[in-house]
Coordinates of C-alpha atoms and ligand atoms in Angstrom, one line a residue:
X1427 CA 24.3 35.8 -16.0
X1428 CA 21.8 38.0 -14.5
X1429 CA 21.1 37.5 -10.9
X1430 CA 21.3 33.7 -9.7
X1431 CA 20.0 31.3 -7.7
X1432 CA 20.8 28.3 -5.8
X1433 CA 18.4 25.7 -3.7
X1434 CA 21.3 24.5 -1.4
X1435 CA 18.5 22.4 0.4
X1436 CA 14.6 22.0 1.2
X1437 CA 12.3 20.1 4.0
X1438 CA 9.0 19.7 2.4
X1439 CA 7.7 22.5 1.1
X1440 CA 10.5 25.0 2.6
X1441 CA 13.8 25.8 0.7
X1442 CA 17.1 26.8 1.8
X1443 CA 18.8 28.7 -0.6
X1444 CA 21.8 31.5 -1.8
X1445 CA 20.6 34.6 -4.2
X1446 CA 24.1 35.9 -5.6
X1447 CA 24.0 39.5 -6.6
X1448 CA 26.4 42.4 -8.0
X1449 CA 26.3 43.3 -4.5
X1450 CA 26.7 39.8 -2.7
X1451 CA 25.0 37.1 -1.5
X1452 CA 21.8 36.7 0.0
X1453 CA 20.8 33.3 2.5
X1454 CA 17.6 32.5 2.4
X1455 CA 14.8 32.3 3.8
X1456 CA 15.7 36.1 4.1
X1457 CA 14.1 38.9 5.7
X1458 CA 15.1 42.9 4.1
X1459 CA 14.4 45.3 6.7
X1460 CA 12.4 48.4 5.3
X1461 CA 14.9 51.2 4.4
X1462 CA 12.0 53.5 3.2
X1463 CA 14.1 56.5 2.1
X1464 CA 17.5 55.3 2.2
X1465 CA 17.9 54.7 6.0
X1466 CA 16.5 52.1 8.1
X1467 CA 15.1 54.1 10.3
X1468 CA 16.9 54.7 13.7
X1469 CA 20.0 52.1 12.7
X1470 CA 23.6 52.9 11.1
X1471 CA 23.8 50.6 8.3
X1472 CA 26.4 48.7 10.2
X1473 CA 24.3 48.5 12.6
X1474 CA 21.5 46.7 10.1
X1475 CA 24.8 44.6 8.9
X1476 CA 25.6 43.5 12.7
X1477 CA 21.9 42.0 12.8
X1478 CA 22.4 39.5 10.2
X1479 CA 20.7 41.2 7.6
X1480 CA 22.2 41.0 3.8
X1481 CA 19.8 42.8 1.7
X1482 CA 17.6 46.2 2.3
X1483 CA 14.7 47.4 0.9
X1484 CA 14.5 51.3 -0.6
X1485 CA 11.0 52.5 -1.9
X1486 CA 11.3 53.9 -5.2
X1487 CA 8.3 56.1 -4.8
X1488 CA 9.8 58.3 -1.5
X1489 CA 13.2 58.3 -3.3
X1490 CA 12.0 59.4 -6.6
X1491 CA 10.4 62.7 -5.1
X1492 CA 13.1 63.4 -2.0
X1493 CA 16.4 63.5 -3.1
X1494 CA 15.3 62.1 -6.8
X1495 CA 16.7 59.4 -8.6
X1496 CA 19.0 61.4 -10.7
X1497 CA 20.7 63.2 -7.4
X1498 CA 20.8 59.5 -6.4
X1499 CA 22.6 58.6 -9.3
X1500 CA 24.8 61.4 -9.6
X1501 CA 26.0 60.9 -6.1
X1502 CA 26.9 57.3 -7.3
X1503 CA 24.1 55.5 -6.9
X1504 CA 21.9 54.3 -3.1
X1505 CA 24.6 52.0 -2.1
X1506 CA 26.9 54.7 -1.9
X1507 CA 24.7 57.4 -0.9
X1508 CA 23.3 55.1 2.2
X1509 CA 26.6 53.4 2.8
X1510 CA 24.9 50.1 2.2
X1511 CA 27.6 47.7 0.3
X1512 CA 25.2 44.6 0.4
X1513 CA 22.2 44.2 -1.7
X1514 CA 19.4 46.4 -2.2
X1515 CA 16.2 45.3 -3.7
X1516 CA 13.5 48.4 -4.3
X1517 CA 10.1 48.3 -4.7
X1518 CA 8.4 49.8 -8.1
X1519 CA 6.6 52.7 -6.5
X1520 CA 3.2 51.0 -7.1
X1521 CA 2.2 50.1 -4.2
X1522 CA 2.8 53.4 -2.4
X1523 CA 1.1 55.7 -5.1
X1524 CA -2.1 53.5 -5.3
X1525 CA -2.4 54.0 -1.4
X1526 CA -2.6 58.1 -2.1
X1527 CA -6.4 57.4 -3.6
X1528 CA -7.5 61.0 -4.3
X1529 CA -4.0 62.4 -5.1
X1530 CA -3.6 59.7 -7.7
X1531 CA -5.3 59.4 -11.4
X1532 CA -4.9 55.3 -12.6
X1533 CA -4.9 55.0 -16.9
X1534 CA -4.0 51.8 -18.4
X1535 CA -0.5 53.8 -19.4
X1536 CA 0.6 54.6 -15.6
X1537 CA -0.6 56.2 -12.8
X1538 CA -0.1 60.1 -12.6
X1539 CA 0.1 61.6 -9.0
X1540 CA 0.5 65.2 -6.7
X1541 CA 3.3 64.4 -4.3
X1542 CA 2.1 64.3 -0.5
X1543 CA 5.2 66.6 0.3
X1544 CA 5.0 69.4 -2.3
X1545 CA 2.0 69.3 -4.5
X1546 CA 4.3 68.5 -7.4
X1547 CA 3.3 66.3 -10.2
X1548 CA 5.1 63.3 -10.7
X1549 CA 3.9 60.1 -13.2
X1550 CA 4.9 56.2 -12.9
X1551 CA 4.7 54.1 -15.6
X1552 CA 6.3 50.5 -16.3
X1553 CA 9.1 52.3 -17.7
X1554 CA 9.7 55.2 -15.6
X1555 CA 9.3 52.9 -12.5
X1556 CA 12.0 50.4 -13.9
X1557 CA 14.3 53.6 -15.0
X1558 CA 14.2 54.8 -11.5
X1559 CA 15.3 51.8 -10.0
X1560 CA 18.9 51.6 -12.6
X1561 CA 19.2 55.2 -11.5
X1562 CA 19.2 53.5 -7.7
X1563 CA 21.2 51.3 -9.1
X1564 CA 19.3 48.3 -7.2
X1565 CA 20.4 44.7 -7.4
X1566 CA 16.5 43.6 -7.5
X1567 CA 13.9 45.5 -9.3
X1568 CA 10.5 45.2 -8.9
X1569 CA 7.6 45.1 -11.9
X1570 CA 5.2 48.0 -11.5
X1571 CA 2.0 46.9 -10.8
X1572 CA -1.1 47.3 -9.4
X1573 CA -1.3 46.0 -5.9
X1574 CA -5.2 44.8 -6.1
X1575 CA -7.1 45.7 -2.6
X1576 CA -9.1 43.0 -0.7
X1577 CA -11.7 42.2 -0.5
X1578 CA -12.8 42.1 -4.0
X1579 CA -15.5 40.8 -7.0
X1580 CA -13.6 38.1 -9.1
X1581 CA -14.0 40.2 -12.0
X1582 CA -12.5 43.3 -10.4
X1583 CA -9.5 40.9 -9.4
X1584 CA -9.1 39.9 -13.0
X1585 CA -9.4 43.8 -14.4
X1586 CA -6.3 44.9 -12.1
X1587 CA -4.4 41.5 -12.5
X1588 CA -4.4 41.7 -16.5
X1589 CA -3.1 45.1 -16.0
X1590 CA -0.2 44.6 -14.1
X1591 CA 0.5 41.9 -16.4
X1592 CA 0.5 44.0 -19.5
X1593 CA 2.9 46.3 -16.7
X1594 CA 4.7 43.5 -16.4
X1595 CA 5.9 42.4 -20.0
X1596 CA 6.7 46.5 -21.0
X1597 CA 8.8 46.3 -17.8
X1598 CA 10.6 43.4 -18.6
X1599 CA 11.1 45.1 -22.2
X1600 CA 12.3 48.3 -20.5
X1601 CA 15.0 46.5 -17.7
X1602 CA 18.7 46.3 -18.6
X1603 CA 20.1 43.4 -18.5
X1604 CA 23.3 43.5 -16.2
X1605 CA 25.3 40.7 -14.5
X1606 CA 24.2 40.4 -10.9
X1607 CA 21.1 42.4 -11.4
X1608 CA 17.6 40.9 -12.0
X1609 CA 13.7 42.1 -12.1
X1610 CA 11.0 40.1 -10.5
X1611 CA 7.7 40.0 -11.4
X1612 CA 5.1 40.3 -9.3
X1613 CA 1.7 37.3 -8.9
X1614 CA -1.4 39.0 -8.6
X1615 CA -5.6 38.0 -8.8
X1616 CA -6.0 38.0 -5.0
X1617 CA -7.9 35.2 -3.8
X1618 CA -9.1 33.7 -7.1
X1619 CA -7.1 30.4 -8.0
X1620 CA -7.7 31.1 -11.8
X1621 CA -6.7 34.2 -11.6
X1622 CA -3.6 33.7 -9.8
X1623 CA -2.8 30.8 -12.2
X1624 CA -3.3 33.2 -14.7
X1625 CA -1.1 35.7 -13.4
X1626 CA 1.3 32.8 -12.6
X1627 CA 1.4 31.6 -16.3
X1628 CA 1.6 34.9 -17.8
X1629 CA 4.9 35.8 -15.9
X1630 CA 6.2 32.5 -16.3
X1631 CA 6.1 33.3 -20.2
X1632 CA 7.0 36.9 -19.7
X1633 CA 10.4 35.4 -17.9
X1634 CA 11.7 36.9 -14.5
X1635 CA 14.4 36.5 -12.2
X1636 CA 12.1 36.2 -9.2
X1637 CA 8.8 36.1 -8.7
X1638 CA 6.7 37.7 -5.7
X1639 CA 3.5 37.0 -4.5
X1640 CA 1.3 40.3 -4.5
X1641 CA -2.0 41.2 -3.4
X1642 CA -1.8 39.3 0.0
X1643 CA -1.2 41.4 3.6
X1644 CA -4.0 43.9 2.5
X1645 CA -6.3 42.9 5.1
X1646 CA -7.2 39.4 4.2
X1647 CA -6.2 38.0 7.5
X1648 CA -3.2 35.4 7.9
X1649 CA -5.6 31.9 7.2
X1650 CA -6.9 33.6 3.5
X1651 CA -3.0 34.5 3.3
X1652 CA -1.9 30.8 4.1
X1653 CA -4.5 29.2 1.8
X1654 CA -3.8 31.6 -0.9
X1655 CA 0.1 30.8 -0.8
X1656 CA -1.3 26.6 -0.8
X1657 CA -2.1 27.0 -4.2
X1658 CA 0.1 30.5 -5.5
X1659 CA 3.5 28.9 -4.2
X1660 CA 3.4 25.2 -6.0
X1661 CA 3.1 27.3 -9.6
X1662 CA 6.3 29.7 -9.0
X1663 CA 9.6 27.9 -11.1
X1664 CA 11.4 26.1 -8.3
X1665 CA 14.8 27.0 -9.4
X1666 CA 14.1 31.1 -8.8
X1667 CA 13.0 32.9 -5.5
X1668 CA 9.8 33.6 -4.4
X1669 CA 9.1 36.8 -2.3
X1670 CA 6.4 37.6 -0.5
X1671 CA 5.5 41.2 -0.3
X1672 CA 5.1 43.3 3.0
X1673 CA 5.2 40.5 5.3
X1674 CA 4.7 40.2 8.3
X1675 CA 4.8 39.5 11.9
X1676 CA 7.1 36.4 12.8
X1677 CA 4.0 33.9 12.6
X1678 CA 3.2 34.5 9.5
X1679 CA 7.1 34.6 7.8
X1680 CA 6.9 31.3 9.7
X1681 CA 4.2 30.3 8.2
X1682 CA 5.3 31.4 4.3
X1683 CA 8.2 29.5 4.4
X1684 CA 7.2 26.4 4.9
X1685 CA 4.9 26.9 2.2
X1686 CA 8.0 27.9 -0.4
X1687 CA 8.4 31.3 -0.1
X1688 CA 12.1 32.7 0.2
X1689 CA 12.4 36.3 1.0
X1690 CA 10.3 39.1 2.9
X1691 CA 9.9 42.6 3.5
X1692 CA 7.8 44.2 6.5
X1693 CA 8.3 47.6 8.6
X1694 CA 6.6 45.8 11.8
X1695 CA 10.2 45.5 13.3
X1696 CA 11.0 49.0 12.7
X1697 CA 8.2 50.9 13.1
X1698 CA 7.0 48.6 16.0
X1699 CA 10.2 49.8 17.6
X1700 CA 9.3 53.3 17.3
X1701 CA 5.8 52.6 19.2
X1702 CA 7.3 50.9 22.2
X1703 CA 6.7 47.2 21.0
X1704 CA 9.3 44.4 21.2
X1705 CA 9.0 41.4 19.7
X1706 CA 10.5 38.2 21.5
X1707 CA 10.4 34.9 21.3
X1708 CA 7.5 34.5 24.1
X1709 CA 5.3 36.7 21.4
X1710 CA 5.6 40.7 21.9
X1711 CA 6.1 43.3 24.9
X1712 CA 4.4 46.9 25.1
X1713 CA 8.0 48.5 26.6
X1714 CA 5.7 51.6 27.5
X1715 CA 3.9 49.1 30.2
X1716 CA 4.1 50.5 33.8
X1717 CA 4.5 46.8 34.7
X1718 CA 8.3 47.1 33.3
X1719 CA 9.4 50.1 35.5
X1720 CA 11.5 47.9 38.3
X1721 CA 12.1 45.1 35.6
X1722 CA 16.1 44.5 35.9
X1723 CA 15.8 42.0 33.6
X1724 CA 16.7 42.3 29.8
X1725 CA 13.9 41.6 27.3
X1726 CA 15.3 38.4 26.3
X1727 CA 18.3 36.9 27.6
X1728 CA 19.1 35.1 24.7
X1729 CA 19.7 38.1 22.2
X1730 CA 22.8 39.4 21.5
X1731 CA 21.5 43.1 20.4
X1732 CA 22.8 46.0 22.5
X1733 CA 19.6 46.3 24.3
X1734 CA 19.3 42.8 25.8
X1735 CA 23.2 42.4 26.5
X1736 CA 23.2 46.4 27.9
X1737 CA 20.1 47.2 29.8
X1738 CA 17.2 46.2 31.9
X1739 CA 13.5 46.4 30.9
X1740 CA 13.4 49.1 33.7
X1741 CA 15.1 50.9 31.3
X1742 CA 13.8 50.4 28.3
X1743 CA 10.7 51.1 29.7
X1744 CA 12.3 54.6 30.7
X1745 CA 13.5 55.7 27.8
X1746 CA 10.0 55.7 26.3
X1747 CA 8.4 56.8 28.9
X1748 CA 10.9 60.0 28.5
X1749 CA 10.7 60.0 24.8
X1750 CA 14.2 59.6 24.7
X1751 CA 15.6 58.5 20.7
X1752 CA 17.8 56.4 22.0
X1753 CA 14.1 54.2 22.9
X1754 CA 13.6 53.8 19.3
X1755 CA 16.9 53.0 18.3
X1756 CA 17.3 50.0 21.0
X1757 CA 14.6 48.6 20.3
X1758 CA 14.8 49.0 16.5
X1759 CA 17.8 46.8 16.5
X1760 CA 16.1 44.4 19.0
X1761 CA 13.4 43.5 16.8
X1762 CA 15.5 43.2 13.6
X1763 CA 17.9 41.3 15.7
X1764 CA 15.2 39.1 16.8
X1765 CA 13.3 39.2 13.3
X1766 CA 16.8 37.7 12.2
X1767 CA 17.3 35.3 14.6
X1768 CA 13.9 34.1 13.5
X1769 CA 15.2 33.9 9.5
X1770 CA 18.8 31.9 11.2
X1771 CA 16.5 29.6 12.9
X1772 CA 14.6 28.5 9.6
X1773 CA 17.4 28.3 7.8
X1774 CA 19.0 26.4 10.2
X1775 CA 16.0 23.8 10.8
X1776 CA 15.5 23.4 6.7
X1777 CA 19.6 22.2 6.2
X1778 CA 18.4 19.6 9.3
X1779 CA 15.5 19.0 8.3
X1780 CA 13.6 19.8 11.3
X1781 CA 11.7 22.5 10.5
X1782 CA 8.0 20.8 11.9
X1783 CA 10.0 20.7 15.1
X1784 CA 11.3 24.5 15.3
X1785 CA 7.9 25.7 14.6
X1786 CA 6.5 23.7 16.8
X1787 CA 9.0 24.4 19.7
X1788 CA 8.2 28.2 17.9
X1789 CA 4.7 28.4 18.3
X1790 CA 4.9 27.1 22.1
X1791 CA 7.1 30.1 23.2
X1792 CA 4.8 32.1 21.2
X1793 CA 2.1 31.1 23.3
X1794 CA 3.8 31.0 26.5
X1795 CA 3.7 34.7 26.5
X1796 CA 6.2 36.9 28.6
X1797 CA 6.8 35.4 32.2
Ligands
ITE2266 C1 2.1 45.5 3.9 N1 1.5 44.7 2.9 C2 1.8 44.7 1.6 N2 2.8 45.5 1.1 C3 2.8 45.2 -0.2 C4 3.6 45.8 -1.3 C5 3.3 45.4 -2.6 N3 4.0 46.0 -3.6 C6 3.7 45.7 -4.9 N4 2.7 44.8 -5.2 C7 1.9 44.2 -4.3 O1 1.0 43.5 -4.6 C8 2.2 44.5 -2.9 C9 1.4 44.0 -1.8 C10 1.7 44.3 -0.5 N5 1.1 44.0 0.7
ZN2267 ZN1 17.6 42.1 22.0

């Protein structure tokens, strides 16, 4: 059985569920930290564990040029090489080598490209992309595809979609088949409800183990994002998960599951804790705020992360001001603690089916603001 899962619940449109992997299990709805090039950026991996977090994501595309995949592999594969024993999902490169515009030449075969680091010429296809990720050796693979920019003309959308669904089915024919492994296709055709039926159908017949939503957090602000996922999310199979790509901030995870979707992947936590903003549950803090400097307080009472049970905001606040690493690394882990106690409150309010009333009581402490 490849990878599998399991809807242990649901509260309208939200599910509760368990993905079961070769490397473990994954609760969702779930949210994988960005591990870019196989670190989380400013975090241990035990660190990343202590958060709650179960599953990472590695980006094939920085991997494949620095260390390589086959270094990867010969070392014994990322789980070993980062020290990550839980699940690791990576993406198919796509997505990062489309953003290089003039250093990258699309054909309906692959995409060839100049690396930003050395000049050197690399080339993805369906098949290269998928080979990478067994080198990884990650527990979810993603389909190489085109990740179609907003906005867009309708017939545009449906050029790029078909594409990454002829990507999609040489992918599929490429991927090993392993216990406790699985590839997930990815929905695309942007903001076209034809299209993304299309796309939708197409991947159904294809087969996957997961399906992601693509195309959406380009831009097309969170109320195109929401009514998109209205219609995308009601034609995924309801007995496999759903993962939207590269989001977001907490409102809009919030937002996503209770429209259906499962799992999630964004570097606002981590990056946002490398540019002096924490996010808390009365919405987010800039720590590098002269407003903090004689703050003894912690940024939230209520989190159980090394920053909030060890220092003050006066501190915090000092450490950035002094472009000290140890600023990035607190609040790193904050906001993937926080990010996580987000993810354990859904979960949470699906199995009691009060999930109107967490986002509600969610959405008020968002607006309180800091006091
Ligand atoms: C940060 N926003 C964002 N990150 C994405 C990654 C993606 N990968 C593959 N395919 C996508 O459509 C796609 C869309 C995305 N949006
Ligand atoms: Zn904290």
């Amino acid at each position: 059985m490849s990878l599998s899962y399991q809807l242990l619940g649901s509260d309208g449109a939200a599910r509760r569920g368990r993905i079961t992997t070769a490397h473990g299990t994954i609760e969702t709805p779930a949210f994988m930290p960005v591990g870019t090039a196989g670190t989380v950026k400013a975090m241990l991996p035990q660190s990343v564990a202590e958060t709650g977090a179960q599953i990472v994501l590695g980006n094939t595309f920085h991997l494949m040029l620095r260390p390589g995949a086959e270094r990867v592999a010969a070392l014994g594969g990322l789980h070993k090489f980062m020290n990550w024993p839980g699940p690791i999902l990576t993406d198919s490169g796509g997505f990062q080598v489309m953003s290089l515009k003039e250093l990258r030449k699309l054909d309906p075969d692959g995409v060839t490209f100049r690396s930003p680091k050395d000049g050197s010429q690399h080339r993805l296809t369906p098949e290269s992309s998928i080979e990478i990720q067994r080198l990884l050796d990650a527990d979810i693979t993603m389909s190489f595809d085109e990740c179609t920019s907003w906005p867009v003309e309708e017939p545009e959308a449906a050029f790029s979609m078909r594409l990454s669904m002829k990507w999609a089915a040489r992918g599929r024919k490429a991927f090993t088949e392993r216990p406790g492994y699985g590839l997930f296709g990815i929905v695309q055709g942007s903001t076209f409800p034809a299209l993304r039926e299309e796309s939708a159908k197409a991947l159904i017949d294809i087969g996957f183990d997961g399906y992601a939503v693509g195309g959406l957090a380009v831009g097309e602000g969170q109320e195109l994002m929401f009514s998109t996922l209205d219609y995308t999310v009601p034609m995924l199979p309801a007995d496999r998960p759903r993962y939207l790509m590269g989001v977001g901030r907490p409102g809009d995870i919030v937002g996503a599951v209770k429209r259906g979707i499962d799992m999630f992947d964004c570097v606002m936590p981590t990056r946002s804790g490398r540019t002096a903003q924490a996010f808390t549950r009365r919405g987010e803090l800039n720590m590098r705020n002269a407003r903090h400097r004689d703050d003894p307080r912690p940024i939230d009472e209520h989190c159980a992360c090394p920053a909030c049970k060890h220092h003050s905001r006066a501190y915090l606040h000092h450490l950035i001001r002094a472009d000290e690493i140890l600023g990035a690394m607190l609040l790193t882990w904050h906001n993937l603690q926080y990010y996580q106690d987000v993810m354990r409150g859904l979960r949470g309010a699906i199995e009691s089916r009060t999930l109107d009333d967490w986002i509600a009581s969610f959405e008020r402490d968002q607006a309180l603001g800091d006091i």
